[in-house]
């Protein structure tokens, strides 16, 4: 059964992956056709074609390797300075430029002269190139908001899940009391499992974040009001200073860092709580912000990734994960010993995270990524506006093809990084708890 569920998780992720790629390319396709650009091909995947069908002027198909997708637009690059598009240079670097330029015109037909990509205004080209990543962002947001508002997330509440019998610094790796440990304030005051704390020092507490902050800010006598068996009781613990895990500005625990603060001595119960629209949007914003930071931090993670792959280094939980790793995680999700709705929610969040990563990665202003073409169109717009401002001749289209040697270097770096992540996902994968 475990193997069957793992295979099911991987298959479902593969289907989600193909849909995400097709959804991305649909953004490019629809906007290109909207602006009159001819699109001969719409393909999901790379390599040999498994299936294709011609509809109108476009061939739609699925290829063997689901590592991406593409649409082929006529005239991605402007002609050379002499107006020619065929490859003719013996220089390797120049040859790359002319090969890319000629490939953009290889399916040119009579009447296509006014349907070329480069002839469209810069703002239209920006829309066409941005539409693909934007579709992934829309899908990620839709999935995330749907999960957050209908299912929810694990949230600590003000209900007591357990009471610590003694005071133990949280920096110590133990939870069993020693002979010299003092009784915890919660245990001494009579706090019990199942109690729900409703007020602290006479003031109501709405949630765990507020209660935790009040406890940390208090050292000495306090009044804790709890609901127990339908009745309200006032308990009078004397909070002590203890070494507890430090929290960041968002109230999240920072692993390995501790501060001295007020200590009561109980564990809060965790429940799955659906979020409201505003809370869900805030949570989604945090997710996007974390994603941006993760993309920026990618180069710094390469040494740890290398050690985890070829050495005896630990594969960290925040290590980059590729398609193979995400598929393995999906397989593990299907085997979790939790309710089915938790499994569905976890799988959908994996898919949402993948689509968010596609959006952020493709927005990098580097060729051959969509962000590189967007940057080229924006630069052309700036050049033309400056020329008009200073009454200079129109500089014409910005020749993105001249950056193709750089694009090959960038693509080479991405391929090497992808292979490293792939090997790490195979020999030392990230695992979920």
PDB file of C-alpha atoms in Angstrom, residues 139-359:
ATOM      1  CA  UNK A 139      -2.704  29.575  -9.891  1.00  0.00           C
ATOM      2  CA  UNK A 140      -0.519  29.682  -6.773  1.00  0.00           C
ATOM      3  CA  UNK A 141      -2.642  32.382  -5.155  1.00  0.00           C
ATOM      4  CA  UNK A 142      -5.911  30.618  -6.051  1.00  0.00           C
ATOM      5  CA  UNK A 143      -4.743  27.294  -4.609  1.00  0.00           C
ATOM      6  CA  UNK A 144      -3.300  28.896  -1.488  1.00  0.00           C
ATOM      7  CA  UNK A 145      -6.364  31.016  -0.736  1.00  0.00           C
ATOM      8  CA  UNK A 146      -8.635  28.048  -1.395  1.00  0.00           C
ATOM      9  CA  UNK A 147      -6.708  25.855   1.063  1.00  0.00           C
ATOM     10  CA  UNK A 148      -6.360  28.618   3.663  1.00  0.00           C
ATOM     11  CA  UNK A 149     -10.028  29.626   3.670  1.00  0.00           C
ATOM     12  CA  UNK A 150     -11.666  26.206   3.264  1.00  0.00           C
ATOM     13  CA  UNK A 151      -9.272  23.933   5.130  1.00  0.00           C
ATOM     14  CA  UNK A 152      -6.958  26.145   7.149  1.00  0.00           C
ATOM     15  CA  UNK A 153      -3.566  25.755   8.770  1.00  0.00           C
ATOM     16  CA  UNK A 154      -2.249  24.275  11.975  1.00  0.00           C
ATOM     17  CA  UNK A 155      -2.613  27.067  14.517  1.00  0.00           C
ATOM     18  CA  UNK A 156      -1.713  27.157  18.187  1.00  0.00           C
ATOM     19  CA  UNK A 157      -4.697  27.983  20.392  1.00  0.00           C
ATOM     20  CA  UNK A 158      -5.120  29.057  24.005  1.00  0.00           C
ATOM     21  CA  UNK A 159      -6.179  25.531  25.022  1.00  0.00           C
ATOM     22  CA  UNK A 160      -3.685  23.628  27.187  1.00  0.00           C
ATOM     23  CA  UNK A 161      -2.337  20.481  25.503  1.00  0.00           C
ATOM     24  CA  UNK A 162      -0.031  19.576  28.379  1.00  0.00           C
ATOM     25  CA  UNK A 163       1.599  21.019  31.506  1.00  0.00           C
ATOM     26  CA  UNK A 164       5.342  20.954  32.093  1.00  0.00           C
ATOM     27  CA  UNK A 165       5.975  19.773  35.650  1.00  0.00           C
ATOM     28  CA  UNK A 166       9.240  21.645  36.139  1.00  0.00           C
ATOM     29  CA  UNK A 167      11.246  24.575  34.817  1.00  0.00           C
ATOM     30  CA  UNK A 168      13.610  23.454  32.044  1.00  0.00           C
ATOM     31  CA  UNK A 169      15.495  25.894  29.843  1.00  0.00           C
ATOM     32  CA  UNK A 170      14.332  25.364  26.268  1.00  0.00           C
ATOM     33  CA  UNK A 171      17.955  25.361  25.147  1.00  0.00           C
ATOM     34  CA  UNK A 172      18.403  22.035  26.968  1.00  0.00           C
ATOM     35  CA  UNK A 173      17.640  18.967  24.898  1.00  0.00           C
ATOM     36  CA  UNK A 174      15.480  17.224  27.490  1.00  0.00           C
ATOM     37  CA  UNK A 175      11.891  17.205  28.669  1.00  0.00           C
ATOM     38  CA  UNK A 176      12.249  14.993  31.752  1.00  0.00           C
ATOM     39  CA  UNK A 177      12.554  16.721  35.107  1.00  0.00           C
ATOM     40  CA  UNK A 178      15.748  16.288  37.117  1.00  0.00           C
ATOM     41  CA  UNK A 179      15.900  16.152  40.913  1.00  0.00           C
ATOM     42  CA  UNK A 180      17.015  19.778  41.278  1.00  0.00           C
ATOM     43  CA  UNK A 181      14.460  21.324  38.918  1.00  0.00           C
ATOM     44  CA  UNK A 182      11.884  23.730  40.358  1.00  0.00           C
ATOM     45  CA  UNK A 183       8.150  23.103  39.800  1.00  0.00           C
ATOM     46  CA  UNK A 184       6.820  25.034  36.825  1.00  0.00           C
ATOM     47  CA  UNK A 185       4.487  27.974  37.608  1.00  0.00           C
ATOM     48  CA  UNK A 186       1.676  26.286  35.626  1.00  0.00           C
ATOM     49  CA  UNK A 187       2.006  23.009  37.528  1.00  0.00           C
ATOM     50  CA  UNK A 188       2.234  24.740  40.890  1.00  0.00           C
ATOM     51  CA  UNK A 189      -0.870  26.837  40.160  1.00  0.00           C
ATOM     52  CA  UNK A 190      -2.957  23.819  39.133  1.00  0.00           C
ATOM     53  CA  UNK A 191      -3.246  24.388  35.376  1.00  0.00           C
ATOM     54  CA  UNK A 192      -4.593  21.233  33.680  1.00  0.00           C
ATOM     55  CA  UNK A 193      -4.682  19.693  30.234  1.00  0.00           C
ATOM     56  CA  UNK A 194      -7.892  20.755  28.486  1.00  0.00           C
ATOM     57  CA  UNK A 195      -8.117  24.138  30.234  1.00  0.00           C
ATOM     58  CA  UNK A 196      -8.742  27.038  27.842  1.00  0.00           C
ATOM     59  CA  UNK A 197      -7.102  30.282  28.895  1.00  0.00           C
ATOM     60  CA  UNK A 198      -9.502  33.154  28.264  1.00  0.00           C
ATOM     61  CA  UNK A 199      -7.871  36.030  30.177  1.00  0.00           C
ATOM     62  CA  UNK A 200      -4.491  37.059  31.565  1.00  0.00           C
ATOM     63  CA  UNK A 201      -4.309  39.492  34.480  1.00  0.00           C
ATOM     64  CA  UNK A 202      -7.984  40.303  34.009  1.00  0.00           C
ATOM     65  CA  UNK A 203      -7.748  41.165  30.302  1.00  0.00           C
ATOM     66  CA  UNK A 204      -9.214  38.825  27.637  1.00  0.00           C
ATOM     67  CA  UNK A 205      -6.792  37.113  25.241  1.00  0.00           C
ATOM     68  CA  UNK A 206      -7.978  36.496  21.683  1.00  0.00           C
ATOM     69  CA  UNK A 207      -5.368  34.049  20.456  1.00  0.00           C
ATOM     70  CA  UNK A 208      -2.115  32.276  21.196  1.00  0.00           C
ATOM     71  CA  UNK A 209       0.073  35.055  19.785  1.00  0.00           C
ATOM     72  CA  UNK A 210      -1.384  37.573  22.237  1.00  0.00           C
ATOM     73  CA  UNK A 211      -1.239  35.149  25.173  1.00  0.00           C
ATOM     74  CA  UNK A 212       2.347  34.133  24.429  1.00  0.00           C
ATOM     75  CA  UNK A 213       3.453  37.767  24.273  1.00  0.00           C
ATOM     76  CA  UNK A 214       1.739  38.547  27.597  1.00  0.00           C
ATOM     77  CA  UNK A 215       3.398  35.571  29.284  1.00  0.00           C
ATOM     78  CA  UNK A 216       6.847  36.483  27.954  1.00  0.00           C
ATOM     79  CA  UNK A 217       6.468  40.056  29.200  1.00  0.00           C
ATOM     80  CA  UNK A 218       5.510  38.968  32.729  1.00  0.00           C
ATOM     81  CA  UNK A 219       7.830  37.858  35.531  1.00  0.00           C
ATOM     82  CA  UNK A 220       6.239  37.472  38.950  1.00  0.00           C
ATOM     83  CA  UNK A 221       2.641  37.014  40.214  1.00  0.00           C
ATOM     84  CA  UNK A 222      -0.144  36.879  37.609  1.00  0.00           C
ATOM     85  CA  UNK A 223      -3.789  35.881  37.323  1.00  0.00           C
ATOM     86  CA  UNK A 224      -4.703  33.349  34.656  1.00  0.00           C
ATOM     87  CA  UNK A 225      -8.426  32.843  33.954  1.00  0.00           C
ATOM     88  CA  UNK A 226      -9.352  29.482  32.457  1.00  0.00           C
ATOM     89  CA  UNK A 227     -12.513  27.712  31.310  1.00  0.00           C
ATOM     90  CA  UNK A 228     -12.755  24.225  32.801  1.00  0.00           C
ATOM     91  CA  UNK A 229     -15.827  21.996  32.535  1.00  0.00           C
ATOM     92  CA  UNK A 230     -17.976  24.972  31.563  1.00  0.00           C
ATOM     93  CA  UNK A 231     -16.865  27.134  34.484  1.00  0.00           C
ATOM     94  CA  UNK A 232     -14.352  29.959  34.769  1.00  0.00           C
ATOM     95  CA  UNK A 233     -11.565  29.686  37.335  1.00  0.00           C
ATOM     96  CA  UNK A 234      -8.851  32.131  38.362  1.00  0.00           C
ATOM     97  CA  UNK A 235      -5.400  30.603  38.878  1.00  0.00           C
ATOM     98  CA  UNK A 236      -2.545  32.549  40.463  1.00  0.00           C
ATOM     99  CA  UNK A 237       0.850  31.394  39.178  1.00  0.00           C
ATOM    100  CA  UNK A 238       4.119  33.219  39.802  1.00  0.00           C
ATOM    101  CA  UNK A 239       5.860  33.365  36.447  1.00  0.00           C
ATOM    102  CA  UNK A 240       9.626  32.819  36.404  1.00  0.00           C
ATOM    103  CA  UNK A 241      12.371  34.012  34.107  1.00  0.00           C
ATOM    104  CA  UNK A 242      13.534  31.210  31.842  1.00  0.00           C
ATOM    105  CA  UNK A 243      15.493  30.701  28.625  1.00  0.00           C
ATOM    106  CA  UNK A 244      12.933  30.329  25.827  1.00  0.00           C
ATOM    107  CA  UNK A 245      13.065  30.218  22.030  1.00  0.00           C
ATOM    108  CA  UNK A 246      13.364  33.651  20.437  1.00  0.00           C
ATOM    109  CA  UNK A 247      10.565  34.775  18.119  1.00  0.00           C
ATOM    110  CA  UNK A 248      10.919  36.959  15.036  1.00  0.00           C
ATOM    111  CA  UNK A 249       8.803  39.995  14.148  1.00  0.00           C
ATOM    112  CA  UNK A 250       6.071  37.713  12.761  1.00  0.00           C
ATOM    113  CA  UNK A 251       5.875  35.722  15.981  1.00  0.00           C
ATOM    114  CA  UNK A 252       7.582  32.668  14.475  1.00  0.00           C
ATOM    115  CA  UNK A 253      10.125  30.710  16.519  1.00  0.00           C
ATOM    116  CA  UNK A 254      13.768  31.127  15.472  1.00  0.00           C
ATOM    117  CA  UNK A 255      15.467  27.713  15.798  1.00  0.00           C
ATOM    118  CA  UNK A 256      18.663  27.683  17.843  1.00  0.00           C
ATOM    119  CA  UNK A 257      18.195  31.176  19.315  1.00  0.00           C
ATOM    120  CA  UNK A 258      17.017  31.823  22.872  1.00  0.00           C
ATOM    121  CA  UNK A 259      16.122  34.770  25.093  1.00  0.00           C
ATOM    122  CA  UNK A 260      15.354  35.230  28.788  1.00  0.00           C
ATOM    123  CA  UNK A 261      11.621  35.879  29.253  1.00  0.00           C
ATOM    124  CA  UNK A 262       8.629  35.108  31.434  1.00  0.00           C
ATOM    125  CA  UNK A 263       7.752  31.405  31.657  1.00  0.00           C
ATOM    126  CA  UNK A 264       4.488  29.685  32.639  1.00  0.00           C
ATOM    127  CA  UNK A 265       5.205  26.111  31.589  1.00  0.00           C
ATOM    128  CA  UNK A 266       2.553  24.562  29.335  1.00  0.00           C
ATOM    129  CA  UNK A 267       2.129  23.455  25.725  1.00  0.00           C
ATOM    130  CA  UNK A 268      -0.573  25.062  23.592  1.00  0.00           C
ATOM    131  CA  UNK A 269      -2.906  22.796  21.667  1.00  0.00           C
ATOM    132  CA  UNK A 270      -2.645  22.940  17.880  1.00  0.00           C
ATOM    133  CA  UNK A 271      -5.802  22.898  15.778  1.00  0.00           C
ATOM    134  CA  UNK A 272      -6.550  23.237  12.068  1.00  0.00           C
ATOM    135  CA  UNK A 273      -8.205  26.642  11.806  1.00  0.00           C
ATOM    136  CA  UNK A 274      -9.597  28.099   8.530  1.00  0.00           C
ATOM    137  CA  UNK A 275      -8.441  31.657   7.905  1.00  0.00           C
ATOM    138  CA  UNK A 276     -10.481  34.644   6.844  1.00  0.00           C
ATOM    139  CA  UNK A 277      -9.830  36.367   3.516  1.00  0.00           C
ATOM    140  CA  UNK A 278      -7.670  39.104   5.043  1.00  0.00           C
ATOM    141  CA  UNK A 279      -5.601  36.624   7.075  1.00  0.00           C
ATOM    142  CA  UNK A 280      -5.206  34.404   4.015  1.00  0.00           C
ATOM    143  CA  UNK A 281      -3.961  37.327   1.905  1.00  0.00           C
ATOM    144  CA  UNK A 282      -1.478  38.278   4.638  1.00  0.00           C
ATOM    145  CA  UNK A 283      -0.266  34.688   4.821  1.00  0.00           C
ATOM    146  CA  UNK A 284       0.072  34.565   1.036  1.00  0.00           C
ATOM    147  CA  UNK A 285       2.070  37.799   1.142  1.00  0.00           C
ATOM    148  CA  UNK A 286       4.420  36.238   3.670  1.00  0.00           C
ATOM    149  CA  UNK A 287       4.774  33.209   1.410  1.00  0.00           C
ATOM    150  CA  UNK A 288       5.698  35.385  -1.587  1.00  0.00           C
ATOM    151  CA  UNK A 289       8.178  37.368   0.523  1.00  0.00           C
ATOM    152  CA  UNK A 290       9.783  34.145   1.747  1.00  0.00           C
ATOM    153  CA  UNK A 291       9.960  32.952  -1.855  1.00  0.00           C
ATOM    154  CA  UNK A 292      11.758  36.118  -2.972  1.00  0.00           C
ATOM    155  CA  UNK A 293      14.279  35.733  -0.161  1.00  0.00           C
ATOM    156  CA  UNK A 294      14.756  32.075  -1.096  1.00  0.00           C
ATOM    157  CA  UNK A 295      15.528  32.950  -4.734  1.00  0.00           C
ATOM    158  CA  UNK A 296      18.017  35.624  -3.661  1.00  0.00           C
ATOM    159  CA  UNK A 297      19.660  33.154  -1.265  1.00  0.00           C
ATOM    160  CA  UNK A 298      20.027  30.381  -3.878  1.00  0.00           C
ATOM    161  CA  UNK A 299      23.723  31.006  -4.715  1.00  0.00           C
ATOM    162  CA  UNK A 300      24.616  30.836  -1.021  1.00  0.00           C
ATOM    163  CA  UNK A 301      22.980  27.409  -0.698  1.00  0.00           C
ATOM    164  CA  UNK A 302      25.133  25.765  -3.365  1.00  0.00           C
ATOM    165  CA  UNK A 303      28.032  24.790  -1.007  1.00  0.00           C
ATOM    166  CA  UNK A 304      25.657  23.055   1.439  1.00  0.00           C
ATOM    167  CA  UNK A 305      23.887  21.400  -1.480  1.00  0.00           C
ATOM    168  CA  UNK A 306      27.229  20.144  -2.842  1.00  0.00           C
ATOM    169  CA  UNK A 307      28.258  18.766   0.567  1.00  0.00           C
ATOM    170  CA  UNK A 308      24.892  17.060   0.991  1.00  0.00           C
ATOM    171  CA  UNK A 309      25.285  15.439  -2.432  1.00  0.00           C
ATOM    172  CA  UNK A 310      28.945  14.470  -2.579  1.00  0.00           C
ATOM    173  CA  UNK A 311      29.972  14.662   1.072  1.00  0.00           C
ATOM    174  CA  UNK A 312      28.508  13.784   4.424  1.00  0.00           C
ATOM    175  CA  UNK A 313      26.678  17.099   4.853  1.00  0.00           C
ATOM    176  CA  UNK A 314      23.102  17.259   6.102  1.00  0.00           C
ATOM    177  CA  UNK A 315      20.367  18.108   3.596  1.00  0.00           C
ATOM    178  CA  UNK A 316      18.711  21.084   5.227  1.00  0.00           C
ATOM    179  CA  UNK A 317      14.947  21.530   5.288  1.00  0.00           C
ATOM    180  CA  UNK A 318      15.210  24.817   3.321  1.00  0.00           C
ATOM    181  CA  UNK A 319      17.521  23.311   0.703  1.00  0.00           C
ATOM    182  CA  UNK A 320      16.522  23.892  -2.956  1.00  0.00           C
ATOM    183  CA  UNK A 321      14.293  21.127  -4.319  1.00  0.00           C
ATOM    184  CA  UNK A 322      13.808  20.225  -7.978  1.00  0.00           C
ATOM    185  CA  UNK A 323      11.050  18.416  -9.833  1.00  0.00           C
ATOM    186  CA  UNK A 324      12.267  14.995  -8.669  1.00  0.00           C
ATOM    187  CA  UNK A 325      12.425  16.170  -5.059  1.00  0.00           C
ATOM    188  CA  UNK A 326       8.968  17.724  -5.251  1.00  0.00           C
ATOM    189  CA  UNK A 327       7.617  14.483  -6.727  1.00  0.00           C
ATOM    190  CA  UNK A 328       9.172  12.501  -3.865  1.00  0.00           C
ATOM    191  CA  UNK A 329       7.647  14.870  -1.339  1.00  0.00           C
ATOM    192  CA  UNK A 330       4.263  14.405  -3.015  1.00  0.00           C
ATOM    193  CA  UNK A 331       4.695  10.652  -2.654  1.00  0.00           C
ATOM    194  CA  UNK A 332       5.530  11.055   1.040  1.00  0.00           C
ATOM    195  CA  UNK A 333       2.499  13.292   1.542  1.00  0.00           C
ATOM    196  CA  UNK A 334       0.229  10.507   0.296  1.00  0.00           C
ATOM    197  CA  UNK A 335       1.654   8.218   3.012  1.00  0.00           C
ATOM    198  CA  UNK A 336       1.115  10.573   5.942  1.00  0.00           C
ATOM    199  CA  UNK A 337      -0.873   9.065   8.796  1.00  0.00           C
ATOM    200  CA  UNK A 338      -3.314  11.972   8.888  1.00  0.00           C
ATOM    201  CA  UNK A 339      -6.906  12.543   7.730  1.00  0.00           C
ATOM    202  CA  UNK A 340      -7.479  12.550   3.980  1.00  0.00           C
ATOM    203  CA  UNK A 341      -8.325  16.262   3.944  1.00  0.00           C
ATOM    204  CA  UNK A 342      -4.906  17.003   5.456  1.00  0.00           C
ATOM    205  CA  UNK A 343      -3.248  14.996   2.680  1.00  0.00           C
ATOM    206  CA  UNK A 344      -5.214  16.836  -0.016  1.00  0.00           C
ATOM    207  CA  UNK A 345      -4.378  20.211   1.534  1.00  0.00           C
ATOM    208  CA  UNK A 346      -0.664  19.342   1.825  1.00  0.00           C
ATOM    209  CA  UNK A 347      -0.513  18.147  -1.792  1.00  0.00           C
ATOM    210  CA  UNK A 348      -2.218  21.316  -3.034  1.00  0.00           C
ATOM    211  CA  UNK A 349       0.231  23.456  -1.069  1.00  0.00           C
ATOM    212  CA  UNK A 350       3.146  21.625  -2.725  1.00  0.00           C
ATOM    213  CA  UNK A 351       1.612  22.480  -6.099  1.00  0.00           C
ATOM    214  CA  UNK A 352       1.025  26.106  -5.045  1.00  0.00           C
ATOM    215  CA  UNK A 353       4.640  26.427  -3.886  1.00  0.00           C
ATOM    216  CA  UNK A 354       5.867  24.976  -7.176  1.00  0.00           C
ATOM    217  CA  UNK A 355       3.842  27.510  -9.185  1.00  0.00           C
ATOM    218  CA  UNK A 356       5.068  30.380  -7.031  1.00  0.00           C
ATOM    219  CA  UNK A 357       8.644  29.217  -7.644  1.00  0.00           C
ATOM    220  CA  UNK A 358       7.974  29.152 -11.390  1.00  0.00           C
ATOM    221  CA  UNK A 359       6.739  32.745 -11.234  1.00  0.00           C
TER     222      UNK A 359
END
